[in-house]
Amino acid sequence: VDLNLKLMRWRVIPDLDLDRLKATRCLLLGAGTLGCYVARTLMAWGVRNITLVDRGHVSFSNPVRQPLFCFQDCLGGGRPKAQAAAEELVRIFPGVHARAETLTIPMPGHAIKPGGAEEAQTRADVEKLEKLIVEHDVVYLLMDTRESRWLPSLLCALHGRLVINCALGFD
């Protein structure tokens, strides 16, 4: 599986540390088009620890654009995107440790009713997001909006994590 990387190290980058790549823990916030392609590319580069986070479900428009999904993932209201993507990564290469998390990333400007279940869920989502960021070495921001990238950016700065913003946003 790592033959291309070993050839690159041999021919082009003798200092390429394949064990370090393998051990890098990557958190992908977003399992849509960008998330699918980034996950596949990371796996091709030797990364073996990938966590995908998304709150969405696979819809019928996804499989033609997002290579980790198929038509069956859309049936019955759609499978959770993060779960379907993580399972497909393992199907492609069983040596990858891919896990899925479903959560909503709180965004500035989106009102939350205080004192109710919505506030409790938002607090739980923030705690879970922070825990995930602490557990990983690199965080990829692959979401559609600037607002959704704000909190993860702050948490990554707080915890000294490398952030790679791959998203363009539709704002």
Backbone as ProteinMPNN parsed JSONL, in Angstrom:
{"seq_chain_A": "VDLNLKLMRWRVIPDLDLDRLKATRCLLLGAGTLGCYVARTLMAWGVRNITLVDRGHVSFSNPVRQPLFCFQDCLGGGRPKAQAAAEELVRIFPGVHARAETLTIPMPGHAIKPGGAEEAQTRADVEKLEKLIVEHDVVYLLMDTRESRWLPSLLCALHGRLVINCALGFD", "coords_chain_A": {"N_chain_A": [[0.825, -1.191, 0.0], [1.989, 1.219, 0.695], [3.873, 1.614, -1.261], [4.261, 3.646, -3.278], [4.884, 5.84, -1.646], [7.227, 4.928, -0.446], [8.844, 4.755, -2.689], [8.913, 7.475, -3.393], [10.298, 8.49, -1.192], [12.731, 7.186, -1.54], [13.576, 8.113, -4.088], [13.114, 10.935, -4.249], [12.539, 12.375, -1.796], [14.431, 11.83, 0.611], [14.328, 12.213, 3.379], [11.729, 11.823, 4.149], [9.494, 10.96, 6.566], [7.905, 8.223, 7.039], [6.746, 6.836, 9.149], [6.035, 8.873, 10.877], [4.09, 10.184, 9.352], [2.199, 8.136, 9.264], [1.429, 8.031, 11.951], [0.226, 10.468, 12.415], [-2.576, 12.221, 13.577], [-5.516, 13.041, 12.169], [-8.141, 15.358, 11.992], [-11.09, 15.781, 10.371], [-13.249, 18.212, 9.663], [-16.149, 18.132, 8.357], [-17.663, 16.165, 5.968], [-18.253, 16.22, 3.322], [-17.928, 17.018, -0.135], [-15.259, 18.125, -0.157], [-14.287, 16.908, 2.214], [-14.421, 14.145, 1.588], [-12.546, 13.92, -0.528], [-10.197, 14.933, 0.674], [-9.848, 13.07, 2.755], [-9.372, 10.692, 1.28], [-7.0, 11.446, -0.007], [-5.263, 11.934, 2.155], [-5.104, 9.339, 3.157], [-3.816, 8.125, 1.011], [-1.369, 9.353, 1.226], [-0.308, 8.114, 3.374], [-1.337, 8.585, 5.917], [-2.881, 7.229, 8.733], [-4.76, 7.598, 10.702], [-7.75, 8.895, 10.93], [-10.377, 11.053, 11.594], [-13.689, 11.76, 10.951], [-16.03, 14.385, 10.914], [-19.36, 15.319, 10.826], [-22.665, 16.587, 10.482], [-24.597, 15.997, 8.724], [-26.663, 14.04, 6.408], [-26.354, 11.533, 3.876], [-27.343, 12.51, 0.715], [-29.251, 12.205, -2.365], [-27.882, 13.682, -4.271], [-25.256, 13.543, -3.573], [-23.495, 11.137, -4.075], [-22.494, 11.313, -6.756], [-20.688, 13.366, -6.656], [-19.133, 13.01, -4.444], [-16.805, 10.834, -3.514], [-16.8, 8.848, -1.493], [-19.274, 7.881, -1.04], [-22.209, 5.968, -1.957], [-25.09, 5.04, -3.959], [-26.773, 3.464, -2.326], [-26.287, 4.525, 0.177], [-27.949, 6.688, 0.313], [-30.541, 5.892, 0.651], [-33.595, 5.496, 2.539], [-33.733, 7.957, 3.862], [-31.111, 8.627, 4.108], [-27.818, 7.813, 5.126], [-25.825, 8.749, 8.009], [-23.378, 11.109, 7.141], [-20.647, 11.231, 8.097], [-20.308, 8.704, 9.26], [-20.809, 6.926, 7.084], [-18.73, 7.694, 5.36], [-16.409, 7.131, 6.9], [-16.64, 4.351, 7.21], [-16.405, 3.575, 4.528], [-13.767, 4.341, 3.964], [-12.386, 2.456, 5.523], [-13.241, 0.165, 4.234], [-11.992, 0.496, 1.767], [-9.272, 0.498, 2.504], [-8.348, -1.572, 4.909], [-6.386, -1.109, 6.839], [-6.493, 1.452, 7.782], [-7.358, 3.614, 10.458], [-10.309, 4.752, 10.865], [-12.712, 6.935, 12.081], [-15.997, 8.046, 13.041], [-17.854, 10.966, 13.838], [-20.805, 12.53, 14.83], [-21.957, 15.706, 14.976], [-23.12, 19.019, 15.696], [-21.649, 22.033, 14.811], [-21.456, 24.831, 16.691], [-22.335, 28.173, 15.704], [-21.393, 31.62, 15.4], [-23.803, 34.224, 15.731], [-26.007, 32.663, 15.398], [-28.828, 32.212, 17.065], [-29.459, 30.845, 20.304], [-31.741, 29.341, 22.356], [-31.837, 30.164, 25.689], [-31.316, 28.101, 28.603], [-32.719, 25.784, 27.917], [-33.197, 22.582, 26.246], [-31.862, 22.926, 23.854], [-29.753, 24.668, 24.485], [-28.294, 23.034, 26.244], [-27.567, 20.96, 24.494], [-25.97, 22.374, 22.691], [-23.858, 23.184, 24.35], [-22.843, 20.639, 24.962], [-22.014, 19.856, 22.403], [-19.973, 21.74, 21.921], [-18.13, 21.023, 23.907], [-17.543, 18.416, 23.066], [-16.43, 18.925, 20.53], [-14.154, 20.402, 21.287], [-12.761, 18.437, 22.74], [-12.253, 16.592, 20.688], [-10.545, 18.131, 19.068], [-8.337, 18.462, 20.765], [-7.487, 15.822, 20.868], [-6.333, 15.373, 18.385], [-3.768, 15.949, 15.852], [-3.715, 17.53, 13.564], [-6.085, 19.689, 12.114], [-8.572, 19.841, 9.754], [-10.453, 22.214, 8.099], [-13.354, 21.941, 6.544], [-15.814, 22.905, 5.894], [-18.831, 24.574, 4.719], [-19.388, 27.263, 5.403], [-18.172, 30.434, 6.63], [-18.86, 31.073, 9.245], [-19.148, 28.557, 10.471], [-16.538, 27.752, 10.62], [-15.352, 29.363, 12.491], [-15.423, 28.837, 15.422], [-13.999, 26.293, 15.609], [-11.505, 27.217, 14.656], [-10.713, 29.033, 16.669], [-10.553, 27.266, 18.884], [-8.528, 25.563, 18.019], [-6.355, 27.323, 17.919], [-6.193, 27.946, 20.63], [-5.402, 25.472, 21.678], [-3.079, 24.941, 20.346], [-3.045, 23.592, 17.85], [-2.453, 22.53, 14.495], [-4.062, 24.082, 11.825], [-5.774, 23.561, 8.856], [-7.303, 25.222, 6.391], [-9.448, 24.407, 4.033], [-11.721, 25.121, 2.819], [-13.931, 27.052, 0.748], [-16.321, 28.363, 1.055], [-19.689, 29.585, 1.023], [-20.569, 32.246, 1.41]], "CA_chain_A": [[0.0, 0.0, 0.0], [2.843, 2.397, 0.811], [4.949, 1.526, -2.242], [4.521, 4.958, -3.882], [5.558, 6.685, -0.654], [8.595, 4.42, -0.292], [9.566, 5.171, -3.9], [9.161, 8.916, -3.282], [11.371, 8.679, -0.213], [13.961, 6.675, -2.138], [13.997, 8.881, -5.259], [12.918, 12.375, -4.213], [12.55, 12.968, -0.449], [15.02, 10.816, 1.493], [14.005, 12.466, 4.785], [10.298, 11.622, 4.386], [9.298, 10.08, 7.711], [6.634, 7.519, 6.815], [6.145, 6.49, 10.444], [5.398, 10.088, 11.412], [2.846, 10.355, 8.596], [1.265, 7.108, 9.717], [0.966, 8.309, 13.306], [-0.463, 11.756, 12.488], [-4.017, 12.106, 13.83], [-6.172, 14.109, 11.41], [-9.563, 15.599, 12.248], [-11.703, 16.406, 9.207], [-14.539, 18.807, 9.995], [-16.894, 18.157, 7.1], [-17.513, 14.917, 5.214], [-18.869, 16.423, 2.012], [-17.024, 16.866, -1.276], [-13.88, 18.337, 0.296], [-13.934, 15.892, 3.196], [-14.181, 12.861, 0.911], [-11.286, 13.961, -1.276], [-9.083, 15.099, 1.612], [-9.662, 11.781, 3.438], [-8.718, 9.761, 0.35], [-5.63, 11.904, -0.252], [-4.494, 11.664, 3.368], [-4.858, 7.908, 3.196], [-2.81, 7.838, -0.018], [-0.095, 9.882, 1.72], [0.166, 7.296, 4.475], [-1.996, 8.875, 7.19], [-3.694, 6.069, 9.1], [-5.686, 7.968, 11.774], [-8.622, 9.924, 10.373], [-11.704, 11.19, 12.203], [-14.575, 12.607, 10.157], [-17.12, 14.981, 11.674], [-20.396, 15.95, 10.004], [-24.009, 16.387, 11.051], [-25.516, 15.752, 7.626], [-26.949, 12.699, 5.905], [-26.078, 11.398, 2.447], [-28.515, 12.745, -0.13], [-29.114, 11.639, -3.704], [-26.941, 14.458, -5.085], [-23.897, 13.374, -3.061], [-22.584, 10.123, -4.613], [-21.831, 11.668, -8.017], [-19.639, 14.356, -6.373], [-18.403, 12.655, -3.235], [-16.42, 9.457, -3.836], [-16.911, 7.871, -0.414], [-20.677, 7.514, -0.904], [-22.86, 5.3, -3.081], [-26.541, 5.223, -4.005], [-27.402, 2.819, -1.175], [-26.137, 5.397, 1.342], [-29.006, 7.713, 0.259], [-31.851, 5.299, 0.889], [-34.149, 5.58, 3.887], [-33.422, 9.245, 4.479], [-29.678, 8.85, 4.044], [-26.962, 7.461, 6.268], [-24.989, 9.861, 8.47], [-22.228, 11.261, 6.251], [-19.379, 10.877, 8.734], [-20.28, 7.255, 9.44], [-20.677, 6.287, 5.777], [-17.391, 7.985, 4.839], [-15.417, 6.385, 7.683], [-16.759, 2.932, 6.854], [-15.882, 3.385, 3.172], [-12.302, 4.395, 4.057], [-11.938, 1.157, 6.036], [-13.484, -0.822, 3.171], [-10.953, 0.705, 0.76], [-8.015, 0.027, 3.093], [-8.614, -1.966, 6.297], [-5.321, -0.676, 7.736], [-6.731, 2.815, 8.266], [-8.237, 3.744, 11.623], [-11.233, 5.851, 10.549], [-13.856, 6.977, 12.984], [-17.008, 9.042, 12.685], [-18.533, 11.698, 14.904], [-21.893, 13.372, 14.351], [-22.244, 16.805, 15.878], [-23.348, 20.331, 15.102], [-20.68, 23.018, 15.271], [-22.145, 26.101, 16.949], [-21.856, 29.284, 14.884], [-21.773, 32.95, 15.886], [-24.941, 34.82, 15.041], [-27.131, 31.733, 15.417], [-29.387, 32.318, 18.412], [-29.749, 29.624, 21.048], [-32.669, 29.647, 23.449], [-31.171, 29.829, 26.95], [-31.973, 27.324, 29.641], [-33.459, 24.627, 27.446], [-32.477, 21.44, 25.682], [-30.98, 23.422, 22.796], [-28.534, 25.175, 25.132], [-27.555, 21.872, 26.757], [-26.978, 20.259, 23.35], [-24.902, 23.229, 22.166], [-22.727, 23.05, 25.278], [-22.275, 19.294, 24.765], [-21.322, 19.862, 21.112], [-18.733, 22.509, 22.076], [-17.216, 20.184, 24.685], [-17.127, 17.295, 22.219], [-15.545, 19.49, 19.521], [-12.872, 20.726, 21.927], [-12.115, 17.158, 23.045], [-11.748, 16.057, 19.419], [-9.406, 18.95, 18.641], [-7.219, 18.123, 21.64], [-7.051, 14.455, 20.549], [-5.769, 15.281, 17.036], [-2.584, 16.766, 15.561], [-4.03, 18.446, 12.47], [-7.527, 19.857, 11.925], [-8.944, 20.345, 8.425], [-11.748, 22.892, 8.068], [-13.899, 21.567, 5.238], [-17.227, 23.26, 5.956], [-19.275, 25.519, 3.7], [-19.556, 28.66, 5.808], [-17.183, 31.06, 7.506], [-19.337, 30.979, 10.62], [-18.889, 27.222, 11.023], [-15.095, 27.591, 10.803], [-14.899, 30.295, 13.515], [-15.159, 28.188, 16.701], [-12.856, 25.369, 15.522], [-10.262, 27.988, 14.52], [-10.357, 29.523, 18.003], [-10.153, 26.143, 19.725], [-7.224, 25.084, 17.551], [-5.358, 28.301, 18.377], [-6.095, 27.77, 22.074], [-4.717, 24.215, 21.995], [-1.854, 24.81, 19.56], [-3.194, 22.6, 16.786], [-2.314, 23.001, 13.123], [-5.351, 24.183, 11.141], [-5.703, 23.715, 7.411], [-8.605, 25.647, 5.9], [-9.573, 24.019, 2.63], [-13.05, 25.495, 2.35], [-14.12, 28.333, 0.116], [-17.492, 28.963, 1.675], [-20.727, 30.145, 0.189], [-21.146, 33.331, 2.185]], "C_chain_A": [[0.872, 1.259, 0.0], [3.971, 2.418, -0.218], [5.275, 2.878, -2.865], [5.264, 5.876, -2.922], [7.002, 6.229, -0.456], [9.442, 4.798, -1.505], [9.865, 6.667, -3.864], [10.299, 9.19, -2.311], [12.713, 8.278, -0.825], [14.489, 7.607, -3.224], [14.016, 10.398, -5.059], [13.123, 12.993, -2.814], [13.125, 11.945, 0.542], [14.657, 10.995, 2.971], [12.524, 12.273, 5.111], [10.098, 10.563, 5.467], [7.925, 9.418, 7.61], [5.958, 7.135, 8.132], [5.454, 7.698, 11.063], [4.089, 10.371, 10.676], [1.781, 9.382, 9.087], [0.639, 7.444, 11.069], [0.181, 9.617, 13.432], [-1.967, 11.536, 12.612], [-4.709, 13.307, 13.201], [-7.665, 14.147, 11.713], [-10.117, 16.363, 11.059], [-13.093, 16.899, 9.594], [-15.283, 19.055, 8.684], [-16.61, 16.892, 6.319], [-18.234, 15.011, 3.876], [-17.838, 16.223, 0.915], [-15.573, 17.033, -0.847], [-13.435, 17.249, 1.255], [-13.622, 14.552, 2.572], [-12.832, 12.85, 0.199], [-10.08, 14.125, -0.364], [-8.809, 13.774, 2.327], [-8.944, 10.782, 2.536], [-7.258, 10.146, 0.122], [-4.751, 11.661, 0.968], [-4.137, 10.187, 3.459], [-3.774, 7.522, 2.186], [-1.423, 8.307, 0.41], [0.394, 9.151, 2.963], [-0.443, 7.591, 5.828], [-2.941, 7.723, 7.509], [-4.679, 6.349, 10.225], [-6.518, 9.159, 11.326], [-9.967, 9.889, 11.093], [-12.505, 12.178, 11.361], [-15.734, 13.089, 11.018], [-18.089, 15.643, 10.696], [-21.728, 15.694, 10.681], [-25.016, 15.986, 9.98], [-25.704, 14.278, 7.302], [-26.7, 12.689, 4.4], [-27.374, 11.584, 1.67], [-28.224, 12.238, -1.544], [-28.149, 12.42, -4.59], [-25.481, 14.215, -4.678], [-23.031, 12.343, -3.791], [-21.879, 10.503, -5.922], [-20.691, 12.658, -7.804], [-18.698, 13.926, -5.263], [-18.069, 11.166, -3.252], [-16.495, 8.445, -2.696], [-18.35, 7.407, -0.196], [-21.177, 6.809, -2.15], [-24.377, 5.479, -2.951], [-27.225, 4.627, -2.777], [-27.303, 3.671, 0.09], [-27.252, 6.446, 1.426], [-30.364, 7.184, 0.698], [-32.288, 5.47, 2.344], [-33.845, 6.887, 4.6], [-31.945, 9.561, 4.529], [-28.947, 8.461, 5.314], [-26.217, 8.705, 6.756], [-23.7, 9.921, 7.647], [-20.919, 10.798, 6.883], [-19.239, 9.362, 8.865], [-20.064, 6.537, 8.107], [-19.272, 6.49, 5.212], [-16.328, 7.191, 5.579], [-15.451, 4.905, 7.334], [-16.201, 2.655, 5.464], [-14.355, 3.455, 3.164], [-11.747, 3.051, 4.523], [-12.159, 0.061, 4.994], [-12.398, -0.73, 2.103], [-9.611, 0.18, 1.256], [-8.227, -0.289, 4.572], [-7.538, -1.534, 7.298], [-5.491, 0.741, 8.26], [-7.646, 2.757, 9.49], [-9.099, 4.976, 11.369], [-12.401, 5.786, 11.515], [-14.758, 8.139, 12.602], [-17.596, 9.669, 13.933], [-19.607, 12.561, 14.258], [-22.142, 14.451, 15.386], [-22.443, 18.076, 15.083], [-22.323, 21.291, 15.68], [-21.404, 24.345, 15.449], [-21.497, 27.247, 16.169], [-22.274, 30.615, 15.489], [-22.925, 33.508, 15.062], [-26.149, 33.915, 14.973], [-27.648, 31.67, 16.854], [-29.689, 30.948, 19.003], [-30.64, 30.025, 22.222], [-32.029, 29.205, 24.768], [-32.027, 28.964, 27.864], [-32.697, 26.076, 29.189], [-32.561, 23.521, 26.923], [-31.495, 21.889, 24.599], [-29.662, 23.952, 23.373], [-27.671, 24.017, 25.637], [-26.863, 21.122, 25.621], [-25.821, 21.061, 22.764], [-23.663, 23.139, 23.045], [-22.04, 21.696, 25.103], [-21.495, 19.232, 23.455], [-19.994, 20.622, 21.192], [-17.704, 21.677, 22.838], [-16.669, 19.027, 23.845], [-16.153, 17.777, 21.144], [-14.172, 19.789, 20.119], [-12.088, 19.452, 22.253], [-11.514, 16.552, 21.774], [-10.512, 16.822, 18.947], [-8.171, 18.614, 19.469], [-6.636, 16.754, 21.285], [-6.317, 14.336, 19.211], [-4.594, 16.24, 16.856], [-2.885, 17.86, 14.544], [-5.543, 18.484, 12.302], [-7.759, 20.494, 10.565], [-10.336, 20.956, 8.515], [-12.315, 22.742, 6.661], [-15.388, 21.885, 5.147], [-17.54, 24.381, 4.972], [-19.276, 26.979, 4.131], [-18.431, 29.137, 6.716], [-17.575, 30.906, 8.965], [-19.022, 29.619, 11.245], [-17.408, 26.974, 11.256], [-14.55, 28.434, 11.96], [-14.509, 29.591, 14.819], [-14.019, 27.175, 16.608], [-11.515, 26.099, 15.378], [-9.79, 28.501, 15.873], [-9.859, 28.399, 18.904], [-8.792, 25.582, 19.313], [-6.106, 26.025, 17.985], [-5.13, 28.138, 19.877], [-5.239, 26.561, 22.433], [-3.476, 23.955, 21.13], [-1.911, 23.741, 18.478], [-3.043, 23.265, 15.425], [-3.688, 22.969, 12.463], [-5.093, 24.356, 9.653], [-7.11, 24.016, 6.924], [-8.667, 25.373, 4.404], [-10.866, 24.537, 2.01], [-13.063, 26.879, 1.736], [-15.277, 29.084, 0.734], [-18.437, 29.57, 0.663], [-21.383, 31.29, 0.935], [-21.092, 34.629, 1.448]], "O_chain_A": [[0.52, 2.255, -0.632], [4.932, 3.171, -0.057], [6.449, 3.231, -2.974], [6.168, 6.606, -3.329], [7.9, 7.058, -0.315], [10.622, 5.123, -1.365], [10.952, 7.088, -4.26], [11.163, 10.025, -2.578], [13.714, 8.969, -0.638], [15.69, 7.87, -3.292], [14.857, 11.08, -5.647], [13.8, 14.012, -2.675], [12.367, 11.269, 1.237], [14.677, 10.027, 3.731], [12.106, 12.535, 6.239], [10.489, 9.408, 5.296], [6.917, 9.98, 8.04], [4.73, 7.113, 8.214], [4.409, 7.562, 11.7], [3.095, 10.752, 11.294], [0.626, 9.751, 9.298], [-0.539, 7.174, 11.301], [-0.464, 9.849, 14.455], [-2.559, 10.768, 11.854], [-4.52, 14.444, 13.635], [-8.353, 13.127, 11.696], [-9.667, 17.47, 10.766], [-14.002, 16.102, 9.824], [-15.066, 20.057, 8.004], [-15.455, 16.575, 6.037], [-18.755, 14.022, 3.363], [-16.971, 15.356, 1.023], [-14.74, 16.175, -1.141], [-12.33, 16.722, 1.129], [-12.667, 13.886, 2.973], [-12.07, 11.89, 0.309], [-9.039, 13.514, -0.608], [-7.649, 13.396, 2.489], [-8.015, 10.103, 2.974], [-6.383, 9.281, 0.065], [-3.608, 11.227, 0.827], [-3.008, 9.829, 3.797], [-2.918, 6.688, 2.477], [-0.416, 7.726, 0.005], [1.409, 9.534, 3.544], [-0.109, 6.922, 6.805], [-3.712, 7.293, 6.651], [-5.373, 5.434, 10.669], [-6.048, 10.296, 11.34], [-10.61, 8.844, 11.191], [-12.053, 13.291, 11.093], [-16.343, 12.313, 11.755], [-17.682, 16.432, 9.844], [-21.895, 14.691, 11.375], [-26.163, 15.669, 10.294], [-25.02, 13.402, 7.831], [-26.824, 13.718, 3.735], [-28.371, 10.91, 1.928], [-27.089, 11.889, -1.869], [-27.642, 11.873, -5.57], [-24.568, 14.647, -5.382], [-21.886, 12.667, -4.108], [-20.762, 10.045, -6.163], [-19.818, 12.788, -8.662], [-17.581, 14.433, -5.163], [-18.944, 10.329, -3.031], [-16.264, 7.26, -2.937], [-18.621, 6.632, 0.721], [-20.659, 7.009, -3.249], [-24.87, 6.005, -1.953], [-28.159, 5.223, -2.242], [-28.145, 3.552, 0.98], [-27.475, 7.028, 2.488], [-31.24, 7.961, 1.076], [-31.463, 5.573, 3.251], [-33.715, 6.909, 5.824], [-31.56, 10.652, 4.951], [-29.396, 8.743, 6.425], [-26.002, 9.63, 5.973], [-23.016, 8.912, 7.476], [-20.164, 10.051, 6.262], [-18.17, 8.808, 8.607], [-19.227, 5.64, 8.015], [-18.689, 5.563, 4.648], [-15.431, 6.631, 4.949], [-14.404, 4.276, 7.181], [-15.587, 1.611, 5.242], [-13.712, 2.704, 2.431], [-10.755, 2.564, 3.981], [-11.355, -0.865, 4.885], [-11.936, -1.75, 1.592], [-8.896, -0.501, 0.522], [-8.28, 0.621, 5.399], [-7.775, -1.593, 8.505], [-4.709, 1.185, 9.101], [-8.58, 1.958, 9.548], [-8.675, 6.103, 11.624], [-12.996, 4.731, 11.736], [-14.341, 9.084, 11.932], [-17.808, 9.004, 14.946], [-19.355, 13.241, 13.262], [-22.494, 14.161, 16.529], [-21.992, 18.193, 13.944], [-22.146, 21.36, 16.897], [-21.907, 24.919, 14.484], [-20.279, 27.287, 15.996], [-23.373, 30.737, 16.028], [-23.007, 33.291, 13.854], [-27.216, 34.345, 14.535], [-26.982, 31.139, 17.742], [-30.112, 30.025, 18.307], [-30.316, 30.94, 22.98], [-31.717, 28.029, 24.951], [-33.253, 29.066, 27.902], [-33.25, 25.364, 30.027], [-31.347, 23.522, 27.125], [-30.424, 21.302, 24.445], [-28.591, 23.712, 22.815], [-26.451, 24.03, 25.469], [-25.716, 20.698, 25.759], [-24.801, 20.487, 22.382], [-22.545, 23.031, 22.54], [-20.812, 21.611, 25.097], [-20.428, 18.62, 23.4], [-19.002, 20.198, 20.6], [-16.535, 21.632, 22.455], [-15.482, 18.706, 23.909], [-15.155, 17.109, 20.874], [-13.147, 19.465, 19.52], [-10.874, 19.408, 22.056], [-10.388, 16.055, 21.795], [-9.546, 16.22, 18.48], [-7.074, 18.495, 18.924], [-5.427, 16.549, 21.39], [-5.731, 13.29, 18.932], [-4.442, 17.208, 17.601], [-2.376, 18.976, 14.648], [-6.207, 17.448, 12.34], [-7.213, 21.554, 10.261], [-11.283, 20.302, 8.953], [-11.815, 23.343, 5.71], [-16.132, 21.225, 4.421], [-16.641, 25.049, 4.46], [-19.17, 27.86, 3.277], [-17.827, 28.363, 7.458], [-16.73, 30.641, 9.82], [-18.669, 29.545, 12.422], [-17.05, 26.074, 12.016], [-13.405, 28.243, 12.371], [-13.374, 29.734, 15.275], [-13.135, 27.194, 17.465], [-10.504, 25.649, 15.918], [-8.604, 28.415, 16.192], [-8.861, 28.558, 19.606], [-7.999, 25.175, 20.162], [-5.029, 25.573, 18.376], [-3.99, 28.188, 20.339], [-4.448, 26.611, 23.374], [-2.897, 22.87, 21.181], [-0.917, 23.06, 18.226], [-3.45, 24.41, 15.228], [-4.394, 21.963, 12.527], [-4.29, 25.195, 9.244], [-8.005, 23.176, 7.027], [-8.003, 26.043, 3.613], [-11.076, 24.402, 0.805], [-12.31, 27.764, 2.141], [-15.217, 30.301, 0.913], [-18.03, 30.01, -0.412], [-22.604, 31.319, 1.085], [-21.54, 35.652, 1.965]]}, "name": "protein", "num_of_chains": 1, "seq": "VDLNLKLMRWRVIPDLDLDRLKATRCLLLGAGTLGCYVARTLMAWGVRNITLVDRGHVSFSNPVRQPLFCFQDCLGGGRPKAQAAAEELVRIFPGVHARAETLTIPMPGHAIKPGGAEEAQTRADVEKLEKLIVEHDVVYLLMDTRESRWLPSLLCALHGRLVINCALGFD"}
